[in-house]
Amino acid sequence: MVMQYPAPANENDAKDDIVRAAAELFMNYGYSATSIDAIAEKLGATKGRIYHYYRSKSQIFFDIQRAAMTRLFEEVDPIARARLQPAEKLPLMAKAHLSLLIRDMPIQKVAVQGLEKYLFEAEGFRHAKTLAEINQLRDDYEQLFAEVIDAGTREGVFVKGSPRILTKPFFGAMNWATVWYRPRRTQSEDDIEMICSSLVDFAMRGLLVDKGGLHEAGG
Amino acid sequence: MVMQYPAPANENDAKDDIVRAAAELFMNYGYSATSIDAIAEKLGATKGRIYHYYRSKSQIFFDIQRAAMTRLFEEVDPIARARLQPAEKLPLMAKAHLSLLIRDMPIQKVAVQGLEKYLFEAEGFRHAKTLAEINQLRDDYEQLFAEVIDAGTREGVFVKGSPRILTKPFFGAMNWATVWYRPRRTQSEDDIEMICSSLVDFAMRGLLVDKGGLHEAGG
DNA sequence: GGAATTACATACCTATGAGTATGGTTCTTC
DNA sequence: GAAGAACCATACTCATAGGTATGTAATTCC
C-alpha cells in the first residue's frame, strides 16, 4: 500500500500540529477525558505518529503551556519595554494579551486556566522540574503587568493597593473570556476588536483613580 | 462484624456529603480524572454507598451545579429585590456573590467554571434536558446582575455599553478568584474580607463613570 | 544502491474505572 | 419478632485508554 505522509517539513512543525490538535480537545473535554487516539484521529493519523514525537500525554500538555507562554511574551514583552507612561502602556499590553487569548483560544485557555494542573502536582516529583519551569514562566509574565501597575500606583494615576491584589482582577476581567467566549460565524474581525476594547477599558477603569475630569456632558 | 454507619440523618444529608466530597475532587483533578472510588474513599466508604444514592457519576456533577446555583440565589436574590440604587445595590450583590465563591470554593468553582461541560454536550440528547435546566439557572442568575447594571447605565451612574458585555468582565474580576485563590493557614477571616472588598471595589470602578469628585488630596 | 534512520501504522498488553449483581447488616413497621 | 426496606460492602464485568512492541514504507546518508 502506498502511504504518503503530509510531511510537516520538520520536527518542530510536526510537534506543533500535535500541540494544536491536543489543545483544542483539551479545551473542550479537559485533559483526562481526551485520549491520545482522539488527538491522532483529529490529525488523520494514529497513536504511532504521536508517540513518535512525544513520550507521554503529559509532555504534550507541558508543551502547550510553553507554547502559550512563549507567544504571550513575544507579543507583550516588547510593549512592556517601551518608554511609555503606565497609563498608556498598560492598555496596550492588555490589548495584545487579550487579542492573543481570543485568536489562540485553545492553547491559551489551557495555559491560563491551568486545566487540571493539580493532576500533575499530585504525581509528586515526577514532573516537579517541569512544573517549576512552567510556574516560573507564568510568574514572570504576570510580573510584566505587576510592575507597570506598581509604577502607576506610585505615580498616583492608578489606585492604591498592592500590585499583587490589583493584578488578579485585572487579569480576571480579561482572562474570564476564556470561560464565556464562543466564536460566532456572524462575528467579524471588527466585532472581536470591539469586545477586546470593551474588556480592556473595563480593566483599566478598575485601576485608574478618579481623575476629576469635568463632566464631558452628555451625548 | 459489627458495622456502624454514621447515619447522616436523612437522604438529603447523605447526598450532600457525596456532593461535597465529589466537588472537592472535581475542583482539583477535574471531572474525568476523579473516580467514584476516590470520592467514596474520601467519605471513608466504598462505591456501594455512592451508587445507592446516585445512578451515575454525571448525576453527581449536575447536583453540584444545582446546589451551587441554589446557594447563590439564596444569598443574592434578596439583595437584588431590595429597594436600593444600582450603585449601592450592585456592590452588595457582588460581595455576597464573592463571599460565597470563596467560602464554598469547591462547589462554586465547579459551577462557575463549568468544568468539562462540553463532555456532556457532546453526549447529545442524553443530558439535554438537565443541561438546559442548568443553563437556565445560570442565565437567570446572571440576569440579576445584568438588570442592575442596565439600570445603572440608564441612570448614568454606570458607563455606557450593553449590559451583556459589561457583565462579563464584572464577573471575571471576581470569578477569576476560583482560578488563582488558594486558602492559606495564615489567612484570617479579616484577610479574606479584605481580598473580597478589593475585588469588588475593582469591579465597581470598572462600571462607575468618572464622577469628577474633587481630588481628596493625598494620604 | 545498499544501509541506516526517520516516520509512521498496526497489534498487543495492561491497569483503571464506570456500572452491576449480590450479599449482609441495620432499621422500620406491623 | 418477623418481614420487608433501607443502607452499604464486596465481588464481578467490560470497555476504554496509556503505553509498548513490532512491522513497514519513505528518506537520508555513504
Coordinates of C-alpha atoms in Angstrom, one line a residue, chain B residues 74-157:
Chain B
E74 CA -30.4 32.4 48.3
E75 CA -27.7 34.9 49.0
V76 CA -28.0 37.4 46.2
D77 CA -31.7 37.4 45.2
P78 CA -32.9 39.1 48.4
I79 CA -30.4 41.9 47.9
A80 CA -31.4 42.2 44.2
R81 CA -35.0 42.7 45.3
A82 CA -34.2 45.4 47.8
R83 CA -35.1 49.0 47.1
L84 CA -31.7 50.5 46.5
Q85 CA -29.9 52.5 43.9
P86 CA -27.8 50.4 41.4
A87 CA -24.6 52.0 42.7
E88 CA -25.4 50.8 46.2
K89 CA -27.1 47.5 45.4
L90 CA -24.6 46.1 43.0
P91 CA -21.6 46.1 45.3
L92 CA -23.7 44.3 48.0
M93 CA -24.7 41.7 45.5
A94 CA -21.1 41.3 44.3
K95 CA -19.9 41.0 47.9
A96 CA -22.4 38.3 48.7
H97 CA -21.5 36.5 45.4
L98 CA -17.8 36.6 46.0
S99 CA -18.0 35.7 49.7
L100 CA -19.9 32.5 48.8
L101 CA -17.5 31.7 46.0
I102 CA -14.6 31.7 48.4
R103 CA -16.3 30.1 51.3
D104 CA -17.8 27.4 49.2
M105 CA -15.0 27.2 46.7
P106 CA -15.1 23.5 45.6
I107 CA -18.8 23.5 44.7
Q108 CA -18.8 27.0 43.3
K109 CA -15.7 26.6 41.2
V110 CA -17.1 23.5 39.5
A111 CA -20.2 25.5 38.8
V112 CA -18.9 28.9 37.6
Q113 CA -16.1 27.4 35.5
G114 CA -18.4 24.7 34.1
L115 CA -15.6 22.2 34.2
E116 CA -15.5 20.0 31.1
K117 CA -19.1 20.8 30.4
Y118 CA -18.6 20.1 26.7
L119 CA -18.3 16.4 27.8
F120 CA -22.0 16.3 28.4
E121 CA -22.9 18.5 25.5
A122 CA -21.1 16.1 23.2
E123 CA -23.2 13.2 24.5
G124 CA -26.1 14.7 22.7
F125 CA -29.7 14.3 23.9
R126 CA -28.9 12.1 26.9
H127 CA -28.5 15.0 29.2
A128 CA -30.0 17.7 27.0
K129 CA -32.9 18.4 29.4
T130 CA -30.7 18.6 32.5
L131 CA -28.1 20.8 30.7
A132 CA -30.9 23.1 29.6
E133 CA -32.1 23.4 33.2
I134 CA -28.6 24.2 34.5
N135 CA -28.0 26.8 31.8
Q136 CA -31.3 28.4 32.6
L137 CA -30.4 28.7 36.2
R138 CA -27.1 30.3 35.3
D139 CA -28.7 32.7 32.9
D140 CA -31.3 33.7 35.4
Y141 CA -28.6 34.4 37.9
E142 CA -26.5 36.5 35.6
Q143 CA -29.7 38.3 34.8
L144 CA -29.9 39.5 38.4
F145 CA -26.7 41.4 37.9
A146 CA -27.3 42.4 34.3
E147 CA -30.5 44.2 35.2
V148 CA -28.9 46.2 37.9
I149 CA -26.1 47.1 35.6
D150 CA -28.6 48.1 32.9
A151 CA -30.5 50.2 35.3
G152 CA -27.3 51.9 36.4
T153 CA -26.3 52.6 32.9
R154 CA -29.6 54.2 32.1
E155 CA -29.4 56.3 35.2
G156 CA -25.9 57.5 34.0
V157 CA -24.0 56.3 37.1

